[in-house]
Structures are given as structure tokens and as C-alpha cells.
Coordinates of N, CA, C and O in Angstrom, one line a residue:
M1 N -226.4 97.4 -121.6 CA -225.6 97.7 -120.5 C -225.7 99.2 -120.2 O -225.6 100.0 -121.1
S2 N -225.8 99.6 -118.9 CA -225.8 101.0 -118.6 C -224.4 101.5 -118.5 O -223.4 100.7 -118.5
T3 N -224.2 102.8 -118.3 CA -222.9 103.4 -118.2 C -222.6 104.0 -116.8 O -221.9 104.9 -116.7
N4 N -223.3 103.4 -115.8 CA -223.0 103.9 -114.5 C -221.6 103.6 -114.0 O -221.0 102.7 -114.5
S5 N -221.2 104.3 -113.0 CA -219.8 104.1 -112.5 C -219.8 102.8 -111.6 O -220.7 102.4 -110.9
A6 N -218.6 102.2 -111.6 CA -218.3 101.0 -110.8 C -217.7 101.5 -109.5 O -216.9 102.4 -109.4
E7 N -218.1 100.8 -108.4 CA -217.6 101.2 -107.1 C -216.2 100.6 -106.8 O -216.0 99.5 -107.0
P8 N -215.3 101.5 -106.3 CA -213.9 101.0 -106.0 C -214.0 99.8 -105.0 O -214.9 99.8 -104.1
G9 N -213.2 98.8 -105.2 CA -213.2 97.6 -104.4 C -214.2 96.5 -104.9 O -214.1 95.4 -104.4
S10 N -215.1 96.9 -105.7 CA -216.1 95.9 -106.2 C -215.4 95.1 -107.3 O -214.4 95.4 -107.9
L11 N -216.0 93.9 -107.5 CA -215.5 93.0 -108.6 C -216.3 93.2 -109.8 O -217.5 93.4 -109.7
L12 N -215.7 93.1 -110.9 CA -216.5 93.0 -112.2 C -215.8 92.0 -113.1 O -214.7 91.6 -112.9
T13 N -216.4 91.7 -114.2 CA -215.8 90.9 -115.2 C -215.4 91.7 -116.4 O -216.2 92.5 -116.9
V14 N -214.1 91.5 -116.8 CA -213.6 92.1 -118.0 C -213.8 91.1 -119.1 O -213.4 90.0 -119.0
T15 N -214.4 91.6 -120.2 CA -214.6 90.7 -121.4 C -214.1 91.4 -122.6 O -214.4 92.5 -122.9
L16 N -213.1 90.7 -123.2 CA -212.5 91.2 -124.5 C -213.1 90.4 -125.6 O -213.1 89.2 -125.7
V17 N -213.8 91.1 -126.5 CA -214.5 90.6 -127.7 C -213.7 90.9 -128.9 O -213.1 92.0 -129.1
K18 N -213.6 89.9 -129.8 CA -212.8 90.1 -131.0 C -213.6 89.4 -132.1 O -214.0 88.2 -132.0
A19 N -213.9 90.1 -133.2 CA -214.6 89.5 -134.3 C -216.0 88.9 -133.9 O -216.3 87.8 -134.4
G20 N -216.6 89.5 -132.9 CA -217.9 89.0 -132.5 C -217.9 87.9 -131.5 O -219.0 87.4 -131.1
R21 N -216.7 87.4 -131.1 CA -216.6 86.3 -130.2 C -215.8 86.7 -129.0 O -214.9 87.6 -129.0
T22 N -216.2 86.1 -127.8 CA -215.4 86.4 -126.6 C -214.1 85.8 -126.7 O -213.9 84.6 -126.9
K23 N -213.0 86.6 -126.6 CA -211.6 86.2 -126.7 C -211.2 85.7 -125.3 O -210.5 84.7 -125.2
I24 N -211.5 86.5 -124.3 CA -211.2 86.1 -122.9 C -212.1 86.9 -122.0 O -212.5 88.0 -122.3
G25 N -212.4 86.4 -120.8 CA -213.1 87.0 -119.8 C -212.5 86.7 -118.4 O -212.0 85.5 -118.3
Y26 N -212.4 87.6 -117.5 CA -211.8 87.3 -116.2 C -212.2 88.4 -115.2 O -212.7 89.5 -115.5
P27 N -212.2 88.0 -113.9 CA -212.6 88.9 -112.9 C -211.5 89.9 -112.6 O -210.3 89.6 -112.7
A28 N -211.9 91.1 -112.2 CA -211.0 92.2 -111.9 C -211.6 93.0 -110.7 O -212.8 93.1 -110.6
S29 N -210.7 93.6 -110.0 CA -211.2 94.5 -108.9 C -211.1 95.9 -109.3 O -210.1 96.4 -109.9
V30 N -212.2 96.7 -109.1 CA -212.2 98.1 -109.4 C -211.3 98.9 -108.5 O -211.4 98.8 -107.3
V31 N -210.4 99.7 -109.2 CA -209.5 100.6 -108.4 C -210.2 101.9 -108.4 O -210.2 102.6 -107.3
S32 N -210.7 102.4 -109.5 CA -211.3 103.7 -109.5 C -212.2 103.8 -110.8 O -212.0 103.1 -111.8
D33 N -213.1 104.7 -110.8 CA -214.0 105.0 -111.9 C -214.6 106.4 -111.8 O -215.4 106.6 -110.9
D34 N -214.2 107.2 -112.7 CA -214.7 108.6 -112.6 C -215.8 108.9 -113.6 O -216.2 110.0 -113.8
G35 N -216.3 107.8 -114.2 CA -217.4 107.9 -115.1 C -216.9 108.0 -116.6 O -217.7 107.8 -117.5
V36 N -215.6 108.3 -116.8 CA -215.0 108.3 -118.1 C -214.0 107.2 -118.2 O -214.0 106.4 -119.1
R37 N -213.1 107.2 -117.2 CA -212.0 106.1 -117.2 C -212.2 105.2 -116.0 O -212.4 105.6 -114.9
L38 N -212.3 103.9 -116.3 CA -212.4 102.9 -115.3 C -211.0 102.2 -115.2 O -210.4 101.9 -116.2
T39 N -210.5 102.1 -114.0 CA -209.3 101.4 -113.7 C -209.5 100.2 -112.8 O -210.2 100.3 -111.8
V40 N -209.0 99.0 -113.3 CA -209.2 97.8 -112.6 C -207.8 97.1 -112.4 O -206.9 97.4 -113.1
S41 N -207.8 96.2 -111.5 CA -206.6 95.4 -111.2 C -206.9 93.9 -111.4 O -208.0 93.5 -110.8
A42 N -206.1 93.1 -112.0 CA -206.3 91.7 -112.2 C -205.0 91.0 -112.4 O -204.1 91.5 -113.0
P43 N -205.0 89.7 -111.9 CA -203.8 88.9 -112.2 C -203.8 88.5 -113.7 O -204.9 88.5 -114.3
W44 N -202.7 88.1 -114.2 CA -202.5 87.5 -115.5 C -203.6 86.4 -115.6 O -203.6 85.5 -114.8
A45 N -204.5 86.5 -116.6 CA -205.7 85.7 -116.7 C -205.5 84.5 -117.7 O -206.4 83.6 -117.6
A46 N -204.6 84.5 -118.5 CA -204.4 83.4 -119.5 C -203.7 82.2 -118.8 O -203.1 82.4 -117.8
D47 N -203.8 81.1 -119.5 CA -203.1 79.9 -119.0 C -201.6 80.0 -119.3 O -201.2 80.3 -120.4
G48 N -200.8 79.7 -118.3 CA -199.3 79.6 -118.6 C -198.7 80.9 -118.9 O -199.1 81.9 -118.5
V49 N -197.6 80.8 -119.7 CA -196.7 81.9 -120.0 C -197.0 82.3 -121.5 O -197.2 81.4 -122.3
R50 N -197.0 83.6 -121.7 CA -197.0 84.0 -123.1 C -195.8 84.9 -123.4 O -195.6 85.9 -122.8
D51 N -194.9 84.3 -124.2 CA -193.6 85.0 -124.5 C -193.7 85.7 -125.8 O -193.8 85.0 -126.9
F52 N -193.7 87.0 -125.8 CA -193.8 87.8 -127.0 C -192.4 88.0 -127.7 O -192.3 88.6 -128.7
G53 N -191.3 87.7 -126.9 CA -190.0 88.0 -127.4 C -189.4 89.2 -126.8 O -188.3 89.3 -126.3
F54 N -190.3 90.2 -126.6 CA -189.9 91.5 -126.0 C -190.4 91.6 -124.6 O -189.9 92.4 -123.8
V55 N -191.3 90.7 -124.2 CA -191.8 90.6 -122.8 C -192.5 89.3 -122.6 O -193.0 88.7 -123.6
R56 N -192.5 88.8 -121.4 CA -193.2 87.6 -121.0 C -194.3 87.9 -120.0 O -194.0 88.6 -119.0
F57 N -195.5 87.5 -120.3 CA -196.6 87.6 -119.4 C -196.7 86.2 -118.8 O -196.7 85.2 -119.5
E58 N -196.8 86.1 -117.4 CA -196.8 84.9 -116.8 C -197.5 84.9 -115.4 O -197.8 86.0 -114.9
P59 N -197.9 83.7 -114.9 CA -198.6 83.7 -113.6 C -197.8 84.5 -112.6 O -196.6 84.5 -112.6
G60 N -198.6 85.2 -111.8 CA -198.0 86.1 -110.8 C -197.9 87.6 -111.3 O -197.9 88.5 -110.5
D61 N -198.0 87.8 -112.6 CA -198.0 89.2 -113.1 C -199.3 89.8 -112.7 O -200.4 89.1 -112.6
V62 N -199.3 91.1 -112.5 CA -200.5 91.9 -112.1 C -200.7 93.0 -113.1 O -199.7 93.7 -113.4
F63 N -201.9 93.1 -113.7 CA -202.2 94.1 -114.7 C -203.1 95.1 -114.0 O -204.1 94.8 -113.4
T64 N -202.7 96.4 -114.1 CA -203.6 97.5 -113.8 C -204.1 98.1 -115.1 O -203.3 98.6 -115.9
E65 N -205.4 97.9 -115.4 CA -206.0 98.1 -116.7 C -206.8 99.4 -116.7 O -207.7 99.5 -115.8
H66 N -206.6 100.2 -117.6 CA -207.3 101.5 -117.8 C -208.2 101.4 -119.0 O -207.7 101.2 -120.1
Y67 N -209.5 101.6 -118.8 CA -210.5 101.6 -119.9 C -211.2 102.9 -120.0 O -211.6 103.4 -118.9
W68 N -211.4 103.5 -121.1 CA -212.1 104.7 -121.3 C -213.4 104.5 -122.1 O -213.4 103.7 -123.0
R69 N -214.4 105.2 -121.7 CA -215.7 105.1 -122.3 C -215.7 106.0 -123.6 O -216.7 105.9 -124.4
D70 N -214.7 106.9 -123.8 CA -214.7 107.8 -124.9 C -213.4 107.8 -125.7 O -213.2 108.6 -126.5
R71 N -212.6 106.7 -125.5 CA -211.3 106.6 -126.3 C -211.3 105.2 -126.9 O -211.9 104.3 -126.4
W72 N -210.5 105.1 -127.9 CA -210.4 103.9 -128.7 C -209.2 103.1 -128.4 O -208.5 102.5 -129.2
Y73 N -208.9 103.0 -127.1 CA -207.8 102.1 -126.6 C -208.0 101.8 -125.1 O -208.8 102.5 -124.4
A74 N -207.2 100.8 -124.7 CA -207.1 100.5 -123.3 C -205.6 100.3 -123.0 O -204.9 99.8 -123.8
V75 N -205.2 100.8 -121.8 CA -203.8 100.8 -121.4 C -203.7 99.9 -120.2 O -204.3 100.0 -119.2
K76 N -202.8 98.9 -120.3 CA -202.6 97.9 -119.3 C -201.1 97.9 -118.8 O -200.2 97.6 -119.5
E77 N -201.0 98.4 -117.5 CA -199.7 98.4 -116.9 C -199.4 97.0 -116.4 O -200.2 96.4 -115.7
V78 N -198.2 96.5 -116.7 CA -197.9 95.1 -116.4 C -196.7 95.1 -115.4 O -195.7 95.7 -115.6
R79 N -197.0 94.4 -114.3 CA -196.0 94.3 -113.2 C -195.7 92.8 -112.9 O -196.7 92.0 -112.9
A80 N -194.5 92.5 -112.7 CA -194.1 91.1 -112.3 C -194.6 90.8 -110.9 O -195.0 91.8 -110.1
A81 N -194.5 89.6 -110.5 CA -194.9 89.2 -109.1 C -194.2 90.0 -108.0 O -194.7 90.2 -107.0
D82 N -192.9 90.4 -108.3 CA -192.1 91.2 -107.4 C -192.5 92.7 -107.4 O -191.8 93.5 -106.8
A83 N -193.5 93.0 -108.2 CA -194.0 94.4 -108.4 C -193.1 95.3 -109.3 O -193.4 96.4 -109.5
S84 N -192.1 94.7 -109.9 CA -191.3 95.5 -110.8 C -192.1 95.7 -112.1 O -192.8 94.8 -112.5
L85 N -191.9 96.9 -112.6 CA -192.7 97.3 -113.8 C -192.1 96.6 -115.1 O -190.9 96.8 -115.3
K86 N -192.9 95.9 -115.8 CA -192.4 95.3 -117.1 C -192.7 96.3 -118.2 O -191.9 96.4 -119.2
G87 N -193.8 97.0 -118.2 CA -194.2 98.0 -119.2 C -195.7 98.1 -119.4 O -196.4 97.7 -118.5
W88 N -196.1 98.6 -120.5 CA -197.5 98.9 -120.8 C -197.9 98.2 -122.1 O -197.2 98.4 -123.1
Y89 N -199.0 97.4 -122.1 CA -199.5 96.8 -123.3 C -200.8 97.5 -123.6 O -201.7 97.6 -122.7
C90 N -200.9 98.1 -124.8 CA -202.1 98.9 -125.1 C -202.9 98.2 -126.2 O -202.3 97.8 -127.3
D91 N -204.1 97.9 -125.9 CA -205.0 97.3 -126.9 C -205.8 98.5 -127.6 O -206.3 99.4 -126.9
I92 N -205.9 98.4 -128.9 CA -206.7 99.4 -129.6 C -208.1 98.7 -129.7 O -208.2 97.6 -130.1
T93 N -209.1 99.4 -129.1 CA -210.4 98.9 -129.0 C -211.5 100.0 -129.3 O -211.1 101.2 -129.3
R94 N -212.7 99.5 -129.4 CA -213.8 100.5 -129.4 C -213.9 101.0 -127.9 O -213.4 100.4 -127.0
P95 N -214.5 102.2 -127.7 CA -214.7 102.6 -126.3 C -215.4 101.6 -125.5 O -216.2 100.8 -125.9
A96 N -214.9 101.5 -124.2 CA -215.4 100.5 -123.3 C -216.9 100.7 -122.9 O -217.3 101.9 -122.9
V97 N -217.6 99.6 -122.7 CA -219.0 99.7 -122.2 C -218.9 99.1 -120.8 O -218.5 98.0 -120.6
V98 N -219.3 99.9 -119.9 CA -219.3 99.5 -118.5 C -220.7 99.5 -117.8 O -221.4 100.5 -118.0
G99 N -221.0 98.5 -117.1 CA -222.2 98.4 -116.4 C -222.6 97.0 -116.1 O -222.0 96.0 -116.6
D100 N -223.6 96.8 -115.2 CA -224.1 95.5 -114.8 C -222.9 94.6 -114.4 O -222.9 93.4 -114.7
G101 N -221.9 95.1 -113.7 CA -220.9 94.3 -113.1 C -219.9 93.8 -114.2 O -219.2 92.8 -114.0
A102 N -219.8 94.5 -115.3 CA -218.9 94.1 -116.3 C -218.3 95.3 -117.1 O -218.9 96.4 -117.1
V103 N -217.2 95.1 -117.7 CA -216.6 96.0 -118.7 C -216.4 95.2 -120.0 O -215.8 94.1 -119.9
V104 N -216.9 95.6 -121.1 CA -216.8 94.9 -122.4 C -216.1 95.8 -123.3 O -216.4 97.0 -123.5
V105 N -215.0 95.3 -124.0 CA -214.3 96.0 -125.0 C -214.1 95.1 -126.2 O -213.9 93.9 -126.1
E106 N -214.2 95.8 -127.4 CA -214.0 95.1 -128.6 C -212.6 95.4 -129.1 O -212.3 96.5 -129.5
D107 N -211.8 94.3 -129.2 CA -210.4 94.4 -129.7 C -210.4 94.6 -131.2 O -211.1 93.8 -131.9
L108 N -209.7 95.6 -131.6 CA -209.6 95.9 -133.1 C -208.2 95.5 -133.7 O -207.8 96.0 -134.7
D109 N -207.6 94.5 -133.0 CA -206.3 93.9 -133.5 C -205.1 94.7 -133.3 O -204.0 94.1 -133.0
L110 N -205.1 96.0 -133.4 CA -203.8 96.7 -133.3 C -203.4 96.8 -131.8 O -204.3 96.9 -130.9
D111 N -202.1 96.8 -131.5 CA -201.6 96.9 -130.2 C -200.3 97.7 -130.2 O -199.7 97.9 -131.2
L112 N -200.0 98.2 -129.0 CA -198.7 98.9 -128.8 C -198.1 98.4 -127.5 O -198.8 98.3 -126.5
W113 N -196.8 98.2 -127.6 CA -196.0 97.9 -126.4 C -195.0 99.0 -126.1 O -194.4 99.5 -127.0
V114 N -195.0 99.4 -124.8 CA -194.1 100.4 -124.3 C -193.3 99.8 -123.1 O -194.0 99.4 -122.1
S115 N -192.0 99.7 -123.3 CA -191.2 99.1 -122.2 C -191.2 100.0 -121.0 O -191.4 101.2 -121.0
A116 N -190.8 99.4 -119.8 CA -190.8 100.1 -118.6 C -189.9 101.4 -118.6 O -190.3 102.4 -118.0
D117 N -188.8 101.3 -119.3 CA -187.9 102.4 -119.4 C -188.3 103.4 -120.6 O -187.7 104.4 -120.7
G118 N -189.3 103.0 -121.3 CA -189.8 103.9 -122.4 C -188.9 103.8 -123.7 O -189.3 104.4 -124.7
D119 N -187.8 103.0 -123.6 CA -186.9 103.0 -124.8 C -187.5 102.1 -125.9 O -187.1 102.4 -127.1
T120 N -188.3 101.2 -125.6 CA -188.8 100.3 -126.7 C -190.3 100.6 -126.9 O -191.1 100.5 -125.9
V121 N -190.7 101.0 -128.1 CA -192.1 101.3 -128.4 C -192.3 100.5 -129.7 O -191.7 100.7 -130.7
L122 N -193.2 99.5 -129.6 CA -193.5 98.6 -130.7 C -195.0 98.6 -131.1 O -195.8 98.4 -130.3
R123 N -195.2 98.9 -132.4 CA -196.5 98.7 -133.0 C -196.7 97.2 -133.3 O -195.8 96.6 -133.9
L124 N -197.8 96.7 -132.9 CA -198.0 95.2 -133.0 C -199.3 94.9 -133.8 O -200.3 95.6 -133.8
D125 N -199.2 93.8 -134.5 CA -200.4 93.2 -135.2 C -201.0 94.0 -136.3 O -202.2 93.8 -136.6
E126 N -200.2 94.8 -136.9 CA -200.8 95.6 -138.0 C -201.2 94.7 -139.2 O -202.1 95.0 -139.9
D127 N -200.5 93.5 -139.3 CA -200.9 92.5 -140.3 C -202.3 91.9 -140.0 O -203.1 91.8 -140.9
E128 N -202.5 91.6 -138.8 CA -203.8 91.1 -138.4 C -204.9 92.1 -138.6 O -206.0 91.8 -139.1
F129 N -204.6 93.4 -138.3 CA -205.6 94.5 -138.6 C -205.9 94.6 -140.0 O -207.1 94.6 -140.4
A130 N -204.9 94.5 -140.9 CA -205.2 94.6 -142.3 C -206.0 93.4 -142.8 O -206.9 93.6 -143.6
E131 N -205.7 92.2 -142.3 CA -206.4 91.0 -142.7 C -207.9 91.0 -142.1 O -208.7 90.2 -142.6
S132 N -208.1 91.7 -141.1 CA -209.4 91.7 -140.4 C -210.6 92.2 -141.3 O -211.7 91.9 -141.1
G133 N -210.2 93.0 -142.3 CA -211.3 93.6 -143.2 C -212.0 94.7 -142.6 O -213.0 95.2 -143.2
L134 N -211.6 95.2 -141.4 CA -212.3 96.3 -140.8 C -212.3 97.6 -141.7 O -213.3 98.3 -141.8
A135 N -211.2 97.8 -142.4 CA -211.2 99.0 -143.3 C -212.3 99.0 -144.4 O -212.8 100.0 -144.8
E136 N -212.7 97.8 -144.8 CA -213.7 97.6 -145.8 C -215.1 97.6 -145.1 O -216.1 98.2 -145.7
S137 N -215.2 97.0 -144.0 CA -216.6 96.8 -143.4 C -217.0 98.0 -142.5 O -218.2 98.2 -142.4
D138 N -216.0 98.7 -141.9 CA -216.3 99.8 -141.1 C -215.2 100.8 -141.1 O -214.3 100.9 -140.3
R139 N -215.1 101.6 -142.2 CA -214.0 102.5 -142.5 C -213.8 103.5 -141.3 O -212.7 103.8 -140.9
E140 N -214.9 104.0 -140.7 CA -214.7 105.0 -139.6 C -214.0 104.3 -138.5 O -213.1 104.9 -137.9
A141 N -214.4 103.1 -138.1 CA -213.8 102.4 -137.0 C -212.3 102.2 -137.3 O -211.5 102.3 -136.4
A142 N -212.0 101.7 -138.5 CA -210.6 101.5 -138.9 C -209.8 102.7 -138.8 O -208.7 102.7 -138.3
D143 N -210.3 103.9 -139.2 CA -209.6 105.1 -139.1 C -209.4 105.5 -137.7 O -208.3 106.0 -137.3
R144 N -210.4 105.4 -136.8 CA -210.3 105.7 -135.4 C -209.2 104.8 -134.7 O -208.5 105.3 -133.9
A145 N -209.2 103.5 -135.1 CA -208.2 102.6 -134.6 C -206.8 103.0 -134.9 O -205.9 103.1 -134.0
V146 N -206.5 103.4 -136.2 CA -205.2 103.8 -136.6 C -204.8 105.1 -135.9 O -203.7 105.3 -135.4
Q147 N -205.8 106.0 -135.8 CA -205.5 107.3 -135.1 C -205.2 107.0 -133.6 O -204.3 107.7 -133.1
A148 N -205.9 106.1 -133.0 CA -205.6 105.8 -131.6 C -204.2 105.2 -131.4 O -203.4 105.6 -130.5
L149 N -203.8 104.3 -132.3 CA -202.4 103.7 -132.3 C -201.4 104.8 -132.5 O -200.4 104.9 -131.8
D150 N -201.6 105.7 -133.5 CA -200.7 106.8 -133.7 C -200.6 107.7 -132.5 O -199.4 108.1 -132.2
E151 N -201.7 108.0 -131.9 CA -201.7 108.9 -130.7 C -200.9 108.3 -129.6 O -200.0 108.9 -128.9
L152 N -201.1 107.0 -129.3 CA -200.4 106.3 -128.2 C -198.9 106.3 -128.5 O -198.0 106.5 -127.6
E153 N -198.5 105.9 -129.7 CA -197.1 105.8 -130.1 C -196.4 107.2 -130.0 O -195.3 107.3 -129.4
L154 N -197.1 108.3 -130.4 CA -196.5 109.6 -130.3 C -196.3 110.0 -128.8 O -195.2 110.5 -128.5
L155 N -197.3 109.7 -128.0 CA -197.1 110.0 -126.6 C -195.9 109.3 -126.0 O -195.1 109.8 -125.2
A156 N -195.8 108.0 -126.4 CA -194.7 107.2 -125.8 C -193.4 107.7 -126.3 O -192.4 107.8 -125.5
R157 N -193.3 108.1 -127.6 CA -192.0 108.5 -128.1 C -191.6 109.9 -127.6 O -190.4 110.3 -127.5
L158 N -192.6 110.7 -127.2 CA -192.3 112.0 -126.6 C -192.1 112.0 -125.1 O -191.9 113.0 -124.5
G159 N -192.2 110.8 -124.5 CA -192.0 110.6 -123.1 C -193.2 111.1 -122.3 O -193.0 111.4 -121.1
K160 N -194.3 111.2 -122.9 CA -195.5 111.7 -122.2 C -196.6 110.6 -122.0 O -197.7 110.9 -121.6
F161 N -196.2 109.4 -122.2 CA -197.2 108.3 -122.1 C -197.8 108.1 -120.8 O -199.0 108.0 -120.7
T162 N -197.0 108.2 -119.7 CA -197.6 107.9 -118.4 C -198.6 109.0 -117.9 O -199.4 108.8 -117.0
A163 N -198.6 110.2 -118.6 CA -199.6 111.2 -118.2 C -201.0 110.7 -118.5 O -201.9 111.2 -117.9
L164 N -201.2 109.7 -119.4 CA -202.5 109.2 -119.6 C -203.1 108.5 -118.4 O -204.3 108.5 -118.2
I165 N -202.3 107.9 -117.6 CA -202.8 107.1 -116.5 C -202.4 107.6 -115.1 O -202.7 107.0 -114.1
D166 N -201.8 108.8 -115.0 CA -201.4 109.4 -113.7 C -202.7 110.0 -113.1 O -203.6 110.3 -113.7

């Protein structure tokens, strides 16, 4: 895949890969691409409702997703069908690969949730990350993943999280 920029308004396919397998793929519309950060918009792509306890993702939700070619995370702003902000779901990933009508990201299990008011900041799936064996198979990637999660959490707790995507 090449790393050329995607044109605003164009469609591309977002593919999330986990442990060498495609976890989900869905169409998204390019909002902007400066060659480092790609921003796309897509409706909730999974079937039905996913209730995490702290937030529900459901049909009608719209995700504005930010992918970086040089950072180990993706930030997804989540809005309800009425456009009210639910919060931000952050996937810890290898840097995005963009080109040929697609963006591909490798999910490294760790996630962070930041509520719309910024009061709730939750580290997620640390148990899955530990069980993945990444620390043994690719120590550098595991270290980068933990650093990315720490960075996002710190920004959220300092009230500086939205500066990432402004």
C-alpha cells in the first residue's frame, strides 16, 4: 500500500486487523487528510447494539475517526443519532497504513474511553493485552502500545485531550 493522501469526500474502506485476522471492515467518507492524520466519518458499523456499561454504541451513531501514520493510536469521536457527543473511544494500534482506497490499522488490544464531559477516563482491555503475548513476541510494539495508552490517558486527565483532534 502506498502512503498517498486521501481526497476529502472520497470513500475508503477502514479495516481493523487483530492477531493477523480482519476484525471488521466498513466504508467511511474522508473528511480530511494532511498526509500524517487521516480523518474519516462512518456510521456505527457493527450489527445491533454494543453496551459496554459506560456507553452504548448503536445504529444511528456516527463516528469521526482520526488515524495517524506516525502514532500508535486511533481516536474515534462518537456521536448519537441526534448529534449529541457520547465521548471518545481510542484504539491502541500500530500506525495506520493509508492507500489504495483503504486505511488498515492493527489493533493491539488496549483501549481508552473518555466521556463527553471528560470526567470518566477508563483504561480498557489490559487483560486481553497481557494475554495476547505481544510483550513476548514483539517487545518494542508492546512498549509503544503502553506508552500510547499512557499518553492518551494523561492528556484526558489534564483536560487536553481534544487538542489532539482540533
